[in-house]
Coordinates of C-alpha atoms in Angstrom, one line a residue:
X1 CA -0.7 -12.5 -14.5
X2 CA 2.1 -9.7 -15.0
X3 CA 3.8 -11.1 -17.9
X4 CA 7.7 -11.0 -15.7
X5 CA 6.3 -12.9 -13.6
X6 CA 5.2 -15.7 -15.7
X7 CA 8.8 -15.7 -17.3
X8 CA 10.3 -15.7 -13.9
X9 CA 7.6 -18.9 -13.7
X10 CA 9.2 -20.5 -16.5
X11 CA 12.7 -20.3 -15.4
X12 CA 11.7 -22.0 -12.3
X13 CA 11.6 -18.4 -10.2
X14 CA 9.4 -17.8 -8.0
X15 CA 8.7 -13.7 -8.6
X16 CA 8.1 -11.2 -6.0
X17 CA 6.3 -7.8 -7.2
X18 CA 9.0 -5.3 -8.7
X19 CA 6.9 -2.3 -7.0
X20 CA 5.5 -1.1 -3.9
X21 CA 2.3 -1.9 -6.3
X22 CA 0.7 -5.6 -5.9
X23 CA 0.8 -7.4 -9.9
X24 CA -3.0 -8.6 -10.4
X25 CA -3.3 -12.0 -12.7
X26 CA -5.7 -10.0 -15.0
X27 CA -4.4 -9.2 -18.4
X28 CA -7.6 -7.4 -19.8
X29 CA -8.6 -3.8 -19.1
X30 CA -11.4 -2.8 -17.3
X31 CA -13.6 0.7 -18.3
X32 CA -12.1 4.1 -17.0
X33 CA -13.0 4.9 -13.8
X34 CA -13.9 1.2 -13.1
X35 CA -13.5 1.7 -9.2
X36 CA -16.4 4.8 -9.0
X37 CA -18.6 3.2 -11.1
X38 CA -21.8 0.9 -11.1
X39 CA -22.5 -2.8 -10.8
X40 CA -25.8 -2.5 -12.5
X41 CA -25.5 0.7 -14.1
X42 CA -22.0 0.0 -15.8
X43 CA -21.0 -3.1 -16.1
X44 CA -18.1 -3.2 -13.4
X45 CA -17.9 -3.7 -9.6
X46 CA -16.9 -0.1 -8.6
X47 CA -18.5 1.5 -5.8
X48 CA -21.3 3.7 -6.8
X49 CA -19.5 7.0 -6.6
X50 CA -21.1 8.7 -9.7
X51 CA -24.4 7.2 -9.1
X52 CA -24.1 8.9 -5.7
X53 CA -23.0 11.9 -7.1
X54 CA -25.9 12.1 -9.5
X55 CA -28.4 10.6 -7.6
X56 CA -28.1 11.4 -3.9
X57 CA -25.3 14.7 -3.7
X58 CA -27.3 17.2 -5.9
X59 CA -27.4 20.6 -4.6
X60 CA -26.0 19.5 -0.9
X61 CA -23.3 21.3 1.2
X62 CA -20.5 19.7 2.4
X63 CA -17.5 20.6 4.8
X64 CA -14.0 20.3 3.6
X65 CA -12.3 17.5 5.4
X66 CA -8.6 16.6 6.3
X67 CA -7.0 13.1 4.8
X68 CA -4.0 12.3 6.2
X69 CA -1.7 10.1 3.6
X70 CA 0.9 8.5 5.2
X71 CA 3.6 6.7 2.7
X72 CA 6.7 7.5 0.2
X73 CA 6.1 11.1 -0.7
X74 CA 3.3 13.6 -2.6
X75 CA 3.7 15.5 -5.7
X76 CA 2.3 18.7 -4.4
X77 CA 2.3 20.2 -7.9
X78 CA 0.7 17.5 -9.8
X79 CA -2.1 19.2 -12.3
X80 CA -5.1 17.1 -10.6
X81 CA -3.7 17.9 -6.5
X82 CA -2.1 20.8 -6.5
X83 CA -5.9 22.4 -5.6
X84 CA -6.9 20.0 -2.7
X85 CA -3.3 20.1 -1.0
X86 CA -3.8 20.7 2.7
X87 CA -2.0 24.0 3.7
X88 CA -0.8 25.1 6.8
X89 CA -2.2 28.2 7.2
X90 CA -0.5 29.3 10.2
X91 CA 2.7 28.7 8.9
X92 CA 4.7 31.4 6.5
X93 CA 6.2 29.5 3.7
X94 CA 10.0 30.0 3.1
X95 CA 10.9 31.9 6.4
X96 CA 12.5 29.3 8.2
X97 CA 11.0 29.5 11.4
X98 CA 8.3 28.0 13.0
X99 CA 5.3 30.6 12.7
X100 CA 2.8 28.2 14.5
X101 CA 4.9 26.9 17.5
X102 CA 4.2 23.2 16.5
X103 CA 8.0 22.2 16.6
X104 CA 7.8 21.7 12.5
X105 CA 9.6 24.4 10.8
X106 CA 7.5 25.7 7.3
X107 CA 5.3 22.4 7.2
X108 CA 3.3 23.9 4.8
X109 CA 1.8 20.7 3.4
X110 CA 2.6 18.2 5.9
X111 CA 6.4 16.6 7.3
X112 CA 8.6 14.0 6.1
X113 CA 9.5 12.1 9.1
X114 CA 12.8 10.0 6.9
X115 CA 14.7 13.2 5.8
X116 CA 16.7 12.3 3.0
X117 CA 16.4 8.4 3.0
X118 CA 15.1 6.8 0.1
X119 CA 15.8 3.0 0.3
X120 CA 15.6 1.4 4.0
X121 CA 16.4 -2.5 5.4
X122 CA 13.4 -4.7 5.9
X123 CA 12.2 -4.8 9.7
X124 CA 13.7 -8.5 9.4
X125 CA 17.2 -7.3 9.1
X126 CA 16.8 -4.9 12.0
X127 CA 15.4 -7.5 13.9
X128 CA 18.3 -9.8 13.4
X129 CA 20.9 -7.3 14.1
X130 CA 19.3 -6.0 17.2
X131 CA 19.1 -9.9 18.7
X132 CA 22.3 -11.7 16.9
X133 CA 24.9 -10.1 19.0
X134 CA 23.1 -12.0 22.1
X135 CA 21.8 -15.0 20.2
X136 CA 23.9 -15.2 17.5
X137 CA 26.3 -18.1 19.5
X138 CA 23.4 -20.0 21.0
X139 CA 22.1 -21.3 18.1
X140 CA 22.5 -24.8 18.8
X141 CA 21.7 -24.9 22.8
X142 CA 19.1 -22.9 24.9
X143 CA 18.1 -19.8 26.6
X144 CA 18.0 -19.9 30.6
X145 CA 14.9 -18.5 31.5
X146 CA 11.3 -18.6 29.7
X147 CA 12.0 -14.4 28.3
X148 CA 15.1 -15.6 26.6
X149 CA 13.4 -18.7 25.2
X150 CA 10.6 -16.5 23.8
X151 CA 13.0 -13.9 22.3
X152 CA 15.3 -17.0 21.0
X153 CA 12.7 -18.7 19.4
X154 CA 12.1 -15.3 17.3
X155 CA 15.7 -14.6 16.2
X156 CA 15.4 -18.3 14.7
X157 CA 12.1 -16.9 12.7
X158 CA 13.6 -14.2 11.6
X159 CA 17.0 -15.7 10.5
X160 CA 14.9 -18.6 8.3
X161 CA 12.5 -16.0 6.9
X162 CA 15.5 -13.5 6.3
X163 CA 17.6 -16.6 4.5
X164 CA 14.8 -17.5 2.7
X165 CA 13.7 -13.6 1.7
X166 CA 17.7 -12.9 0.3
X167 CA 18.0 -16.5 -1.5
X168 CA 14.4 -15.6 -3.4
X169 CA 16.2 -11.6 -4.3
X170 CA 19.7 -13.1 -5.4
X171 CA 17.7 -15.7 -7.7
X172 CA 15.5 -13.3 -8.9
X173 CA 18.4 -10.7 -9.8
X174 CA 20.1 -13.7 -11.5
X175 CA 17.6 -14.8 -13.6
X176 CA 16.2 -11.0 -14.7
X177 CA 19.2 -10.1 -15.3
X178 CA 20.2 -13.4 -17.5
X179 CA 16.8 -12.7 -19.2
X180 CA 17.9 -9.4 -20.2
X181 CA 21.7 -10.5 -21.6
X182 CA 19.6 -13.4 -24.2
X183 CA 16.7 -10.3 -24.8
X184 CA 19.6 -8.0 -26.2
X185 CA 20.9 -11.1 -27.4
X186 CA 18.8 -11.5 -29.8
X187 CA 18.5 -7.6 -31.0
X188 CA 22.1 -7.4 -32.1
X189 CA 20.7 -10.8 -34.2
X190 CA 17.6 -8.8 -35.9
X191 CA 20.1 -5.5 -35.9
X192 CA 17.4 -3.6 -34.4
X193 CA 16.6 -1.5 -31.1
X194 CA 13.0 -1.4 -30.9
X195 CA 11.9 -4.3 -32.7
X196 CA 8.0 -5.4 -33.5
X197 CA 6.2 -8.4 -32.9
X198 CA 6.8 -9.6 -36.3
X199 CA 10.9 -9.4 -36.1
X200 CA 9.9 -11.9 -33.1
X201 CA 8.2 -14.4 -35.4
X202 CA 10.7 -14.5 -37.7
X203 CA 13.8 -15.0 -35.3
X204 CA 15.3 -18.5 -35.2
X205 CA 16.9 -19.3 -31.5
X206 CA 19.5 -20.9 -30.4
X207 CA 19.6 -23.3 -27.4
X208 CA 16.3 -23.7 -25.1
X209 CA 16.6 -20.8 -22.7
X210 CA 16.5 -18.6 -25.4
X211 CA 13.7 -19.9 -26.9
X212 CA 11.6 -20.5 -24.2
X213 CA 12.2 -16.2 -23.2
X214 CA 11.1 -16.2 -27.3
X215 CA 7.9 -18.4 -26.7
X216 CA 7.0 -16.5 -23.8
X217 CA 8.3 -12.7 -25.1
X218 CA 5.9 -13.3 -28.4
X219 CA 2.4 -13.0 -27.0
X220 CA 3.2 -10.3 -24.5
X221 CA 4.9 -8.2 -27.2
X222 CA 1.3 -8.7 -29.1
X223 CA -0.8 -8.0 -26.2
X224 CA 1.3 -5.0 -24.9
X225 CA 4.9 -3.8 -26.9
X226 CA 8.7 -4.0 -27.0
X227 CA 9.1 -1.2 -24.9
X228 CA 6.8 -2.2 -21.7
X229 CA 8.1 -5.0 -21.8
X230 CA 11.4 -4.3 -21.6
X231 CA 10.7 -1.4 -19.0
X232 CA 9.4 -4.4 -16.6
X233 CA 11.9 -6.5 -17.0
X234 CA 14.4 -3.4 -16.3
X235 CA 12.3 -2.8 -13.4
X236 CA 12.7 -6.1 -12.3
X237 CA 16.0 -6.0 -12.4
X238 CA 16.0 -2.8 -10.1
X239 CA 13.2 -3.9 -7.8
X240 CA 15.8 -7.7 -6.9
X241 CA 18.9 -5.2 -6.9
X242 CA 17.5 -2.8 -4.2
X243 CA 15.8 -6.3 -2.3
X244 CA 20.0 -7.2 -2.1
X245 CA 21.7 -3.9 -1.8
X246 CA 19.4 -2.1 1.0
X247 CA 16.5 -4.6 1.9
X248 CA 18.1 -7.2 3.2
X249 CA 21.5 -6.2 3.5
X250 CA 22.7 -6.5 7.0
X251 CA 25.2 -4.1 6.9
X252 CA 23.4 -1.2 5.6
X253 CA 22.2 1.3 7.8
X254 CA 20.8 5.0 5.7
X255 CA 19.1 6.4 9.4
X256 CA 22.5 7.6 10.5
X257 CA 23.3 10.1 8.3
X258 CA 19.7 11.0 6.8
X259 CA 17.1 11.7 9.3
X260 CA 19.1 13.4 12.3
X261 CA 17.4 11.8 15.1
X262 CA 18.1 9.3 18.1
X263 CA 17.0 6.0 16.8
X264 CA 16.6 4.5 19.7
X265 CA 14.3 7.4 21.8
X266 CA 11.1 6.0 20.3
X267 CA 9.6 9.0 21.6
X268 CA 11.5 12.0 20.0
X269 CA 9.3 13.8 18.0
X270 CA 11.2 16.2 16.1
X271 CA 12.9 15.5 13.3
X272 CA 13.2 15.0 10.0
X273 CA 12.2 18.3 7.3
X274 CA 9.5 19.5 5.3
X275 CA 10.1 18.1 1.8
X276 CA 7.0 16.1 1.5
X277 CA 8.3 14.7 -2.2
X278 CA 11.4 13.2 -1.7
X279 CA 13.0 11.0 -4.2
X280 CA 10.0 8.8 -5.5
X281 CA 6.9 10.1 -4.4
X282 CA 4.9 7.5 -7.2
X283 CA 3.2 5.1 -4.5
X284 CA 2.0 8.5 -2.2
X285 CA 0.6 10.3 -5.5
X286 CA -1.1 7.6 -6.8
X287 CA -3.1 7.3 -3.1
X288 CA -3.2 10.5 -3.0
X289 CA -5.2 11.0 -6.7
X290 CA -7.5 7.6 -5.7
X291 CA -8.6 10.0 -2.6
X292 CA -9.2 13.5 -3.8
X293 CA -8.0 14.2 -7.1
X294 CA -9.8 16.9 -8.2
X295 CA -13.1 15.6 -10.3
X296 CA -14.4 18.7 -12.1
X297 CA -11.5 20.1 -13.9
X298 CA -11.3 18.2 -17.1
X299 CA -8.4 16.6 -16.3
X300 CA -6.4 12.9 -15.6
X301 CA -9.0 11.5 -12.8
X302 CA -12.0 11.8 -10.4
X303 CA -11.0 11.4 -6.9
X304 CA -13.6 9.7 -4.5
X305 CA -14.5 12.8 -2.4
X306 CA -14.8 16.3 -3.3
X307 CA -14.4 18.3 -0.8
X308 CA -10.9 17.3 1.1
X309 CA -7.4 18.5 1.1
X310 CA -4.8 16.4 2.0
X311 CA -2.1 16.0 4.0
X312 CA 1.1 15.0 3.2
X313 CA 3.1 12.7 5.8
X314 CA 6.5 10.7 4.0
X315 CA 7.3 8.0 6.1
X316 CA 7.6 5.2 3.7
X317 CA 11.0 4.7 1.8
X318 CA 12.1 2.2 -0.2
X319 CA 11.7 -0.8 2.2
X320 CA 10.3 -1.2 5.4
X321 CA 8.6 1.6 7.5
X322 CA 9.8 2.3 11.1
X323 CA 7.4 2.4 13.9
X324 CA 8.3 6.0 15.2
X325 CA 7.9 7.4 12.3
X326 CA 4.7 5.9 11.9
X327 CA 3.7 6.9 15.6
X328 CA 5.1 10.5 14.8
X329 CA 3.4 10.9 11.3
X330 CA 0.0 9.8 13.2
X331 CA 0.3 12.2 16.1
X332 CA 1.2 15.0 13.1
X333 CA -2.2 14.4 11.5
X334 CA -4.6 14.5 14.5
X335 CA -2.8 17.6 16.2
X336 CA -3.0 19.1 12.8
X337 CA -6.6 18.4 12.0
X338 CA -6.9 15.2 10.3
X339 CA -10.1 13.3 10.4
X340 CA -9.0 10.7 8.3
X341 CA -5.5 8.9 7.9
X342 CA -4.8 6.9 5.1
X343 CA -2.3 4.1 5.4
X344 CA -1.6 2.1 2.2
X345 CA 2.1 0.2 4.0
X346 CA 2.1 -2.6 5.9
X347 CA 5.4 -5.1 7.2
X348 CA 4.8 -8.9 8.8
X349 CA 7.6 -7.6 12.0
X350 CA 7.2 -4.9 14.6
X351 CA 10.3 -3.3 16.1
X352 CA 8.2 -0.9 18.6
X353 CA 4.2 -1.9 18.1
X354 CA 3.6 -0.4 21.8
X355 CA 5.1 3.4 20.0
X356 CA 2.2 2.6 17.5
X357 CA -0.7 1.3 19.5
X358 CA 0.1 4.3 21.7
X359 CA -0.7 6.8 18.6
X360 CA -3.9 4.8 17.3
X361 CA -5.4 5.4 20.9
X362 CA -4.3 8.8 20.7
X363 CA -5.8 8.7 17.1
X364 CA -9.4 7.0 18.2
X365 CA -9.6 9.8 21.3
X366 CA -9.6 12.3 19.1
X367 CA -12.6 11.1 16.9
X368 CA -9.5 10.1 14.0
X369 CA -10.8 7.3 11.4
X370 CA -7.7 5.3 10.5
X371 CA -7.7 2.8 7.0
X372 CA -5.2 0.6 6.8
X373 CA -4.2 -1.8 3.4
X374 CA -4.2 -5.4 4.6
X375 CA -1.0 -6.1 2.1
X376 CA -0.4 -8.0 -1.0
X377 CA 0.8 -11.2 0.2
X378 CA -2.5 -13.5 -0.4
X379 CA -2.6 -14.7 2.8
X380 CA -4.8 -15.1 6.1
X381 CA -3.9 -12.4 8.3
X382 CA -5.4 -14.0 11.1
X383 CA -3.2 -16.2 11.1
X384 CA 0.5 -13.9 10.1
X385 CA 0.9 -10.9 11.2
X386 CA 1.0 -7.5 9.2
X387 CA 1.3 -4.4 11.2
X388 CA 0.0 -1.9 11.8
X389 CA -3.1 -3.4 12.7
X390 CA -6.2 -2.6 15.0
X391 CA -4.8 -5.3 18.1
X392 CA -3.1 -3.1 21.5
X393 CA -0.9 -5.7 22.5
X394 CA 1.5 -5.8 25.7
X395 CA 4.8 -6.7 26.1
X396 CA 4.8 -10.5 25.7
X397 CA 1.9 -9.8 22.8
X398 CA -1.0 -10.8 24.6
X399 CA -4.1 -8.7 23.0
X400 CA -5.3 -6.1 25.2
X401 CA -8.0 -4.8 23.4
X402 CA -8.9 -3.6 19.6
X403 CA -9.2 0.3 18.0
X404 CA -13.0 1.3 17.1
X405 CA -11.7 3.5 14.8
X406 CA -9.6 1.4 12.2
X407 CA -11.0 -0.3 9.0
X408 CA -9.0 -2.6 7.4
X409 CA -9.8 -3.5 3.7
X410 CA -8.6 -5.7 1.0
X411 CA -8.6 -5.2 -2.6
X412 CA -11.1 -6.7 -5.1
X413 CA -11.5 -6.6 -8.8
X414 CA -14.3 -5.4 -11.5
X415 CA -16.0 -8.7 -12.6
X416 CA -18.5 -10.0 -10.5
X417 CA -17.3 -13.5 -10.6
X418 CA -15.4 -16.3 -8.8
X419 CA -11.9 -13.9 -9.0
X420 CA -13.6 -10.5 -7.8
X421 CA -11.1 -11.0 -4.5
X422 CA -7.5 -9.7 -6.1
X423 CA -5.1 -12.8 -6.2
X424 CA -2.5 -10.7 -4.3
X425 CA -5.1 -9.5 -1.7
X426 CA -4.9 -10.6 2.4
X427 CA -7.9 -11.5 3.5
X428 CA -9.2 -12.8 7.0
X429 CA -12.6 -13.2 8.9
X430 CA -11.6 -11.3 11.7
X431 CA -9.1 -9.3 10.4
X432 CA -9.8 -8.0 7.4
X433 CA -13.3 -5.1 7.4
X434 CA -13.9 -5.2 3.8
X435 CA -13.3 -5.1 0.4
X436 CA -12.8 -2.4 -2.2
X437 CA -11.3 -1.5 -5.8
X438 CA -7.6 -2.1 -5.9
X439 CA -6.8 -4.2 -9.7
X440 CA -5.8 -1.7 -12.5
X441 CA -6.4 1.6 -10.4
X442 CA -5.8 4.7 -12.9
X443 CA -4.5 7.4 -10.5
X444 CA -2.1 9.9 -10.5
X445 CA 1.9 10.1 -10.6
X446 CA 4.5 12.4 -10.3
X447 CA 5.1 14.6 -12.8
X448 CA 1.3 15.1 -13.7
X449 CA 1.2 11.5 -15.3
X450 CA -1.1 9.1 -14.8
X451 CA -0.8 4.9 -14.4
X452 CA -2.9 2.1 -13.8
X453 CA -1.5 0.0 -10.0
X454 CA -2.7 -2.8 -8.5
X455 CA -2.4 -3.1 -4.6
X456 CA -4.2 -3.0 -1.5
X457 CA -3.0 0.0 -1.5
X458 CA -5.3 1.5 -4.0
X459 CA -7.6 -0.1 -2.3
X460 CA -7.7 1.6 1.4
X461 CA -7.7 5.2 -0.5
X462 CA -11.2 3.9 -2.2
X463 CA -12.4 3.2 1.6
X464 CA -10.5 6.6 3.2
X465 CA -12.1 8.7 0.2
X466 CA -15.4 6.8 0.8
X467 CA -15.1 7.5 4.7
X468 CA -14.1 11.8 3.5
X469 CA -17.0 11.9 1.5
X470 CA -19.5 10.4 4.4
X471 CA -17.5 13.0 6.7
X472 CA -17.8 15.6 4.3
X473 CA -21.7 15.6 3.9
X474 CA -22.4 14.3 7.8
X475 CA -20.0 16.3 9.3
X476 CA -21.6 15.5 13.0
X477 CA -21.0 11.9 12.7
X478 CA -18.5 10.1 14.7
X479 CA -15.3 7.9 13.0
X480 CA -16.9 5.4 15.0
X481 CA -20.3 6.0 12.9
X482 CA -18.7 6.0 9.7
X483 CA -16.9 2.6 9.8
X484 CA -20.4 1.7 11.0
X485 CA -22.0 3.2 8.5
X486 CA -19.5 1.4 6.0
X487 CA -19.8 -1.7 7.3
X488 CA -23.0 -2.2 7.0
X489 CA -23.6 -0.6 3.8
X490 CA -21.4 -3.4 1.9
X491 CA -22.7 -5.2 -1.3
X492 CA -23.2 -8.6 -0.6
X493 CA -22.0 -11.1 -2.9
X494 CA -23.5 -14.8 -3.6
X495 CA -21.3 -16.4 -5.2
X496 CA -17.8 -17.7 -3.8
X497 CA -15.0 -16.4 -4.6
X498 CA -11.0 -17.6 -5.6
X499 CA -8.6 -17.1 -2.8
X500 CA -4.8 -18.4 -2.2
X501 CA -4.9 -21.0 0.9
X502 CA -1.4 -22.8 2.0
X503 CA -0.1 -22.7 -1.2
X504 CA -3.5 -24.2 -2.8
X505 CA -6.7 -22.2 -4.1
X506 CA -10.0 -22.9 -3.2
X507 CA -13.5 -21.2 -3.0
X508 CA -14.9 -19.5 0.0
X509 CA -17.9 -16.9 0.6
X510 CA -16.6 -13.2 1.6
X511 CA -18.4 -13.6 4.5
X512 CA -15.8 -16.6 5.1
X513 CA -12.7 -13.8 4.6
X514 CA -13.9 -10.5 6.3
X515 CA -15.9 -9.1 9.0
X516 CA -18.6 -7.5 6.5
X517 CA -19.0 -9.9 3.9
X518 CA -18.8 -7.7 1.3
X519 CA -17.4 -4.6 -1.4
X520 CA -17.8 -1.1 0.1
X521 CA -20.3 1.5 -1.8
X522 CA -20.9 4.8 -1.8
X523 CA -23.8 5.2 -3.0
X524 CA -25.5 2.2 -0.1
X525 CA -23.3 4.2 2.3
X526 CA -25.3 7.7 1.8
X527 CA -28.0 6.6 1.7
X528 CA -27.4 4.8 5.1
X529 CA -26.1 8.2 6.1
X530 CA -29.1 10.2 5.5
X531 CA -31.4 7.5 6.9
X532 CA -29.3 7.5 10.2
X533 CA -29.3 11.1 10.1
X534 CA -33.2 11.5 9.7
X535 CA -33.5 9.0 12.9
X536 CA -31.3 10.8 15.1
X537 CA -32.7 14.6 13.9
X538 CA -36.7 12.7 14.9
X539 CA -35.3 11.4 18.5
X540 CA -33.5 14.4 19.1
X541 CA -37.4 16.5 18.8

């Protein structure tokens, strides 16, 4: 477990992740490249990649394909992307006009739908303040008519969940930052700034909060050092101050000023401007490099598929995503030439699903695969929502039918045991496709750095790069035949597996938890490919 966590734990806390990133429970490390190698072969439950490459890829053309990454922001110039960036080529860098008429001045790499917004309110504070000013006063008696009731019932959800949401970030600003004031505490004490494990031994606390910050500091510092652990816990700090300041702060509101649209016209299209970066562009980059980094230069990583370029789309910021800019950002990709859209974001409210479900057809029409990250929150999603998801519903949100083209996937780990499921992962029978690498994903950052994350979110670029590579060499095949294809490619596992259930554990089969029943593979995948291929080329005769 991420060690700020557990000392969150000990002070009676209950943590949420710091990052974007998901926080596995695994402190071991597995081998490089983990999530493209072997079960057999290797050691680890990757998916096959290099055995595919080696085994079935030899020699074989392939057709560049577009991935679409929607989320925070892409380094464009990072040393392992900078080759497989998506450009525009009917669109003159630089000139300020719109060369190709699509109504997206110099989109050379893609569009950033949020302008200049960098932190944003969860879709439970919108929520609130778009109900409370009818609902606000009628807490304590009832609606009229069965509409009202509906929508009344709702606003009480969302004002619990919100209360509960801000009481869990105020706690956990408290207590980080009261962990930080006894941490430097105790370094005036040893009269030193970067002190080592043994300076820990040898200090002598005072009073049982600082010692039990000492019991717990001591083995991290061994396992890890000073200075990441201190770098989490600052982190934390900034991950409960930005949860209070923007995330659930009522009274904030950064879409005025910084995107230059009208909010409430779910259907404007144009906005926004072509700085595909913005102001933290780690969560993007480190999709993007999981993807398509580029695997034959001798540098950082191997990305899943070799022969894509990608397209850039920021729509994420710094708290919740907004539905038309998702819409937009999907609608973007497929008129642009995307056959693939990555979507490692996800939120449990919807302020405009129809806007959304509208796209996804649009998407699915045009022969668009669409991967989507089930989220980090350990739960069923069969039973809570988290959106985007695959259901068109109506108005009163009855289901009225399910996209083809979608694969949803959860995130899994590298031992083939009782806790290959992630801790953090969702999970459902009917909700959740499959599973695929997502604990301690080595990937790329800004800056041409490179980090280990943990997330569904690394996760869904394993199954998008997986779903580029079949497109790649299979060009001919459908969206539709490449979930297929994927789906029933899977490896099975035996043995049950660890999940989070009501706030218990217990042990199910993954056949229990997804529609598959199993971890995605590349090389099972290809060689499903070519055997589908080889059927159709012998009818067709």
């Amino acid at each position: 477990m991420n060690f700020i966590k557990k000392l969150l734990y000990t002070v009676a806390v209950i943590a949420l992740p710091f990052t974007s990133f998901a926080q596995s429970d695994d402190d071991e490390k597995p081998k490089e490249n983990w999530q493209n190698l072997d079960l057999k072969a290797d050691g680890v439950f990757g998916i096959s990649t290099e055995k595919a490459y080696n085994e079935l890829l030899k020699g074989k053309s392939s057709k560049t394909v577009i991935v679409a990454v929607i989320d925070g922001g892409i380094d464009e110039e990072h040393e392992d992307l900078k080759q497989v960036m998506w450009v525009n080529a009917k669109e003159i860098a630089g000139n300020g006009i719109d060369d190709d008429k699509n109504g997206y001045i110099d989109d050379i790499h893609g569009w950033n739908f949020i302008g200049k917004v960098h932190y944003d309110n969860m879709e439970v504070v919108r929520l609130i303040n778009k109900l409370q000013p009818k609902y606000a006063a009628a807490l304590n008696s009832t609606p009229f008519n069965e509409e009202e009731r509906k929508e009344f019932q709702l606003y009480k959800k969302l004002v619990t969940d919100y209360m509960a949401k801000l009481q869990q970030a105020q706690m956990g600003l408290q207590n980080t930052t009261l962990i930080l004031k006894y941490l430097d505490g105790m370094l005036v004490i040893m009269g030193k700034t970067e002190p080592t494990i043994e300076d820990f031994n040898n200090y002598k606390t005072e009073g049982d909060i600082e010692s039990q910050v000492l019991k717990f500091l001591k083995p991290e510092i061994k396992k890890t050092s000073y200075k990441e652990f201190r770098k989490e816990l600052e982190d934390g700090i900034e991950h409960y101050d930005a949860q209070v300041k923007y995330h659930l702060n009522l009274e904030f509101d950064p879409r005025k000023d910084s995107v230059g649209d009208n909010y409430a016209n779910s259907y404007e299209k144009y906005y926004g401007n072509n700085d595909i970066t913005g102001p933290d562009a780690e969560h993007g980059t480190h999709v993007a490099g999981i993807i398509g980094a580029v695997r034959n230069n001798g540098l950082g990583i191997k990305g899943v598929a070799d022969n894509v370029r990608i397209m850039a789309l920021r729509t994420v910021p710094d708290g919740d995503e907004r539905d038309k800019d998702v819409a937009n950002s999907i609608r973007y990709a497929v008129d642009n030439g995307a056959k693939i859209i990555n979507m490692s974001f996800g939120k449990a409210y919807s302020w405009d699903k129809k806007v959304v479900d509208e796209a996804v057809k649009y998407a699915v029409s045009k022969d668009v695969l669409m991967v989507h990250a089930a989220g980090n929150d350990g739960k069923n999603t069969e039973k809570e929502d988290n959106v985007p998801n695959r259901l068109y519903v109506d108005s009163t949100g009855v289901t009225m039918g399910t996209a083809e083209g979608w694969i949803e996937v959860g995130a899994s780990g590298w031992e083939n045991d009782e806790t290959l499921v992630a801790s953090f992962s969702n999970y459902g029978g009917k909700s959740v496709d499959v599973f695929a690498p997502g604990v301690k994903i080595n990937s790329t950052m800004p800056g041409s750095k490179y980090k280990e994350n943990d997330g569904t979110s690394m996760a869904s670029p394993v199954v998008a790069g997986l779903a580029a590579l079949i497109r790649s060499y299979y060009p001919h095949f459908s969206a539709v035949q490449v979930k297929e294809i994927i789906m029933n490619s899977v490896a099975k596992v035996d043995q049950k597996v660890k999940i989070r259930e009501e706030g218990s554990s217990s042990k199910v089969l993954l056949s229990e938890i997804s529609v598959s029943g199993g971890i995605v593979n590349a090389y099972n995948a290809l060689l499903l490919a070519e055997k589908t291929n080889s059927t159709a080329a012998v009818k067709s005769k």
